[in-house]
Coordinates of C-alpha atoms and ligand atoms in Angstrom, one line a residue:
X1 CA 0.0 0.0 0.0
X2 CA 1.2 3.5 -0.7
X3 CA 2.3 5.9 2.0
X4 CA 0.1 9.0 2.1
X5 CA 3.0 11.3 1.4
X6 CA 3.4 9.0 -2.0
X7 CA 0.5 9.4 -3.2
X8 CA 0.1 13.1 -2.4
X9 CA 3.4 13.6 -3.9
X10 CA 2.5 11.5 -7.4
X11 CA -0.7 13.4 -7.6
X12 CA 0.9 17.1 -7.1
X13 CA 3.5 15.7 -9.8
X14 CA 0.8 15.0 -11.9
X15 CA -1.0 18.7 -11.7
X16 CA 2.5 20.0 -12.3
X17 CA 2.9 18.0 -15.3
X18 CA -0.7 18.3 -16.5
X19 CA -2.2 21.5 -15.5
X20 CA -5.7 21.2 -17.3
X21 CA -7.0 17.7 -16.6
X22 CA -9.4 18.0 -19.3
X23 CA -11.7 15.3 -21.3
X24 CA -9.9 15.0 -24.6
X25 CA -13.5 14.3 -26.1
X26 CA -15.3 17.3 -27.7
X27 CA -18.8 18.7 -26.8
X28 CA -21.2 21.5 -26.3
X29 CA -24.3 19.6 -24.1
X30 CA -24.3 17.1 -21.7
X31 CA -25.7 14.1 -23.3
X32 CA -23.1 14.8 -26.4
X33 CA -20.3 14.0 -23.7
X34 CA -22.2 11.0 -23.1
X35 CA -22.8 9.7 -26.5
X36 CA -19.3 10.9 -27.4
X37 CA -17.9 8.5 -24.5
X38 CA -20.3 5.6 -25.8
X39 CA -19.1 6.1 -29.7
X40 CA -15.0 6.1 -27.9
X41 CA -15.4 2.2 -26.6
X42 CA -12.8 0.5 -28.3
X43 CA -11.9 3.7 -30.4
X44 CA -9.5 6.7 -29.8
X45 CA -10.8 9.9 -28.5
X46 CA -9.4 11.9 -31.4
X47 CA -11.6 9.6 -33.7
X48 CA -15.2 10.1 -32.3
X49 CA -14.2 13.9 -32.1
X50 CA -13.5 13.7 -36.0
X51 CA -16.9 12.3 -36.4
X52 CA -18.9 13.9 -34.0
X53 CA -19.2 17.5 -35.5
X54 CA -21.6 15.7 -38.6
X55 CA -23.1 13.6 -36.6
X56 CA -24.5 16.6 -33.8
X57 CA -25.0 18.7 -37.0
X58 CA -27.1 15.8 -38.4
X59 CA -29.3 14.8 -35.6
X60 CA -29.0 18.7 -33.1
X61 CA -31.3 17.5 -30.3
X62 CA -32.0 14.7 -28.5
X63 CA -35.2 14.6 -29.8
X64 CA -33.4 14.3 -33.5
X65 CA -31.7 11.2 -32.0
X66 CA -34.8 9.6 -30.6
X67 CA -36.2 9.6 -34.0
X68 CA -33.6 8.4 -36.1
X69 CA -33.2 5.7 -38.0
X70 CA -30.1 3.7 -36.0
X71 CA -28.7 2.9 -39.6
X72 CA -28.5 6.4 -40.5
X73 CA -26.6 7.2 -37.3
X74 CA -24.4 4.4 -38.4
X75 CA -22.9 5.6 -41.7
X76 CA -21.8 8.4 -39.4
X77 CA -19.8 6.7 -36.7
X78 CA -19.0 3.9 -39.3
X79 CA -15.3 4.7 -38.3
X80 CA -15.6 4.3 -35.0
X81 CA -15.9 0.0 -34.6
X82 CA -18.6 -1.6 -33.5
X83 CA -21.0 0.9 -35.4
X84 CA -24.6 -0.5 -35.7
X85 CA -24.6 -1.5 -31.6
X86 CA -23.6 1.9 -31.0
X87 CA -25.8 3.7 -33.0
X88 CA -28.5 1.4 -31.3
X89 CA -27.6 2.7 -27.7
X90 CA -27.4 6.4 -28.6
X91 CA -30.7 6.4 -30.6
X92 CA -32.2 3.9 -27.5
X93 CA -30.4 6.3 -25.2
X94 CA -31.9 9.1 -26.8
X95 CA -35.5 8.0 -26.3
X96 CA -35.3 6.8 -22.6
X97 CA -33.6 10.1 -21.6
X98 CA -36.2 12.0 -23.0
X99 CA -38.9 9.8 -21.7
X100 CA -37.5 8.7 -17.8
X101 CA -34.7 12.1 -17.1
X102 CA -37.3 14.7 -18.6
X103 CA -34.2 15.4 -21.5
X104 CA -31.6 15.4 -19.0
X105 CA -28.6 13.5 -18.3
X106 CA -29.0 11.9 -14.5
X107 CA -26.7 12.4 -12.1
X108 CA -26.5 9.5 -10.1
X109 CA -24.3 6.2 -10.9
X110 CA -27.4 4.1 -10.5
X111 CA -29.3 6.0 -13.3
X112 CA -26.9 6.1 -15.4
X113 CA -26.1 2.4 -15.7
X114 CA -29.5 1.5 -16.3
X115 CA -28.8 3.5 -19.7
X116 CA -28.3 2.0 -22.8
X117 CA -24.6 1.5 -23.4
X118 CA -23.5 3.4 -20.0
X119 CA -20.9 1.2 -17.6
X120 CA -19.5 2.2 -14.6
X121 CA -16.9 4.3 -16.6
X122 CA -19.1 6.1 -18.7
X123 CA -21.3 6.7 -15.7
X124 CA -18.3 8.1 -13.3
X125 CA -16.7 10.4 -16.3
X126 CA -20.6 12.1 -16.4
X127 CA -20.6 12.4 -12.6
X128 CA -17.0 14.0 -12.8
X129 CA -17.2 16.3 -15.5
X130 CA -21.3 17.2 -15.7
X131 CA -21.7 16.9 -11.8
X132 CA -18.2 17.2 -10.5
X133 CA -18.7 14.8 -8.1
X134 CA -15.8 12.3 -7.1
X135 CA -15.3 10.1 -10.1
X136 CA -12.9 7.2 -10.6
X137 CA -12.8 7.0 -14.1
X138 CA -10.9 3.3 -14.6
X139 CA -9.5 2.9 -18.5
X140 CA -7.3 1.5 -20.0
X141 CA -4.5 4.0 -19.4
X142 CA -5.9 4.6 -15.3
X143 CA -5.8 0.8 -14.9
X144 CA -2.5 -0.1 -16.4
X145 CA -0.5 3.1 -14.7
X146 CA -1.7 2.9 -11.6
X147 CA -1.7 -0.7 -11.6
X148 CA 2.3 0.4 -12.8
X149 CA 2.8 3.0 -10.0
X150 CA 1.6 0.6 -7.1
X151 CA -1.8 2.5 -6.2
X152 CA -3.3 -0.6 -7.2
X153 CA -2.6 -4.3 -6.7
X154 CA -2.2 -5.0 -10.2
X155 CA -5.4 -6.0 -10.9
X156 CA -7.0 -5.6 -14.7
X157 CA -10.4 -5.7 -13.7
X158 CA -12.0 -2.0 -13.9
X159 CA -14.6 -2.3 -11.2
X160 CA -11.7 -4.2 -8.5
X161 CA -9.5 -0.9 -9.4
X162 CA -11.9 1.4 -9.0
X163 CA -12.4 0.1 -5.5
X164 CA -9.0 0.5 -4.5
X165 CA -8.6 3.7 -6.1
X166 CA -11.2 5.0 -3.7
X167 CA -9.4 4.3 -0.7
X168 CA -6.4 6.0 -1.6
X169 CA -7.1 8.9 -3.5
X170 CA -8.9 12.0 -1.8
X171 CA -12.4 12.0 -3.8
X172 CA -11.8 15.5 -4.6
X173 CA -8.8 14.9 -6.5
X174 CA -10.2 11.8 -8.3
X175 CA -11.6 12.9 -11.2
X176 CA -8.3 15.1 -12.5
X177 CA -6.8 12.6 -11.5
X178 CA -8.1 10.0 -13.8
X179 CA -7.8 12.3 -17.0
X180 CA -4.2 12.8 -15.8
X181 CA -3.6 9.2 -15.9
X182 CA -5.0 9.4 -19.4
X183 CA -2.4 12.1 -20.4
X184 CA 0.1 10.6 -18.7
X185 CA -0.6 7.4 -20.7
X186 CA -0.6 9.2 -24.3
X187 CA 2.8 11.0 -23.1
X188 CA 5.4 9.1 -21.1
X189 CA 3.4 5.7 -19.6
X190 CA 2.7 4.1 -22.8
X191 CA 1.6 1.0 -22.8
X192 CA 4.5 -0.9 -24.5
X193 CA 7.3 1.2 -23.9
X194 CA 6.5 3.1 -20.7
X195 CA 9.6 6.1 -20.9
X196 CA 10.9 5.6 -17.0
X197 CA 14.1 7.4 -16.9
X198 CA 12.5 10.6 -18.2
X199 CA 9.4 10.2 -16.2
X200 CA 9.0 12.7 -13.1
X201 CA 6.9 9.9 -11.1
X202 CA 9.9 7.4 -11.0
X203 CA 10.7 7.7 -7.4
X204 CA 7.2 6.9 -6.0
X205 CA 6.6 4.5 -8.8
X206 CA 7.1 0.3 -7.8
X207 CA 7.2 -0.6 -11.5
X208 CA 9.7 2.2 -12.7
X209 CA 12.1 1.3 -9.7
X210 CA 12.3 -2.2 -11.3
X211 CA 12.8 -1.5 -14.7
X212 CA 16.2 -0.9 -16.6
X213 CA 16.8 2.7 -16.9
X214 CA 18.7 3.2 -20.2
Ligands
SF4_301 FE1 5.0 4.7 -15.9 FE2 7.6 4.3 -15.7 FE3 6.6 6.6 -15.0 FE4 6.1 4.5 -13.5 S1 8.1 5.5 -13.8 S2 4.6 6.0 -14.1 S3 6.0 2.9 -15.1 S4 6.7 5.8 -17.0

């Protein structure tokens, strides 16, 4: 388990290195950040934002969506993998928010998983960046770094991580945190060749202790 002073120190390094711990993904309205993170399973963020500006032109409301024909939607995120299930869930998405939240994107973890297409991640990146709320946003990047920098046991599974992450990270700080771990990821703490030896969080990090610095 990480000291306190460790993981204060990693997370201050962190703000220093990446002062605006913003979404990557583009969008005006709320339930555009939430289709956006649907349409970027299994995709890149800067792909869905190359698509989304047609597809919100296309279909401007939410109300557009709901009465779309989920094909239609699919020729626009074509690029995006896994196209015709997604399109489903935004246009099935569409309708229930209109009909159950009023038009509105909920605010609770509970409500939003029982949205088409919403998981735990999804549903903690809304509560984070709509709600600001602690959120413990557990990708790819979050699980394999601080599985890396010991805040974790290791474990790939999103929902054990995002337990652990809860007891050492102040809930304040959780949400930057998360799209730090993202930037991180992209920058220095790639997944294949993680840069060690240039990277700032080597001394509180269990992985980078271990590895050969060139
Ligand atoms: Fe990743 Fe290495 Fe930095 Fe640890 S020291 S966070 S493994 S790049």
């Amino acid at each position: 388990m990480k000291s306190k002073a460790a993981v204060g120190r990693i997370i201050q390094e962190l703000k220093a290195l990446y002062p605006d711990a913003l979404c990557s993904l583009n969008y005006e309205k709320d339930y555009e950040l939430l289709f956006s993170v649907r349409l970027s399973a299994q995709c890149t963020d800067a792909r869905v934002n190359l698509v989304t500006p047609a597809l919100f032109a296309r279909f401007p409301s939410l109300e557009a969506f709901a009465q779309a024909d989920p094909e239609e939607v699919g020729e626009y995120i074509r690029s995006c993998g896994f196209f015709r299930t997604k399109a489903k869930d935004l246009v099935e998405c569409a309708k229930q928010l209109l009909e159950r939240f009023d038009g509105k994107v909920p605010g609770t973890m509970e409500e939003l998983t029982s949205l088409p297409g919403v998981g735990r991640k999804t549903a903690n990146l809304i509560l984070g960046d709509i709600y600001k709320q602690p959120a413990y946003v557990c990708d790819t990047h979050c699980i394999r770094i601080t599985g890396r920098l010991g805040l974790t046991d290791g474990s790939k599974d999103p929902l054990k991580v995002e337990q652990q992450l809860r007891k050492v990270l102040p809930p304040e700080e959780s949400s930057d945190f998360c799209h730090r771990m993202v930037l991180h990821g992209r920058a220095v703490c790639t997944a294949r060749n993680p840069q060690c030896a240039a990277c700032s969080l080597l001394g509180d990090c269990d992985y980078g202790k271990k590895a050969p610095q060139a």
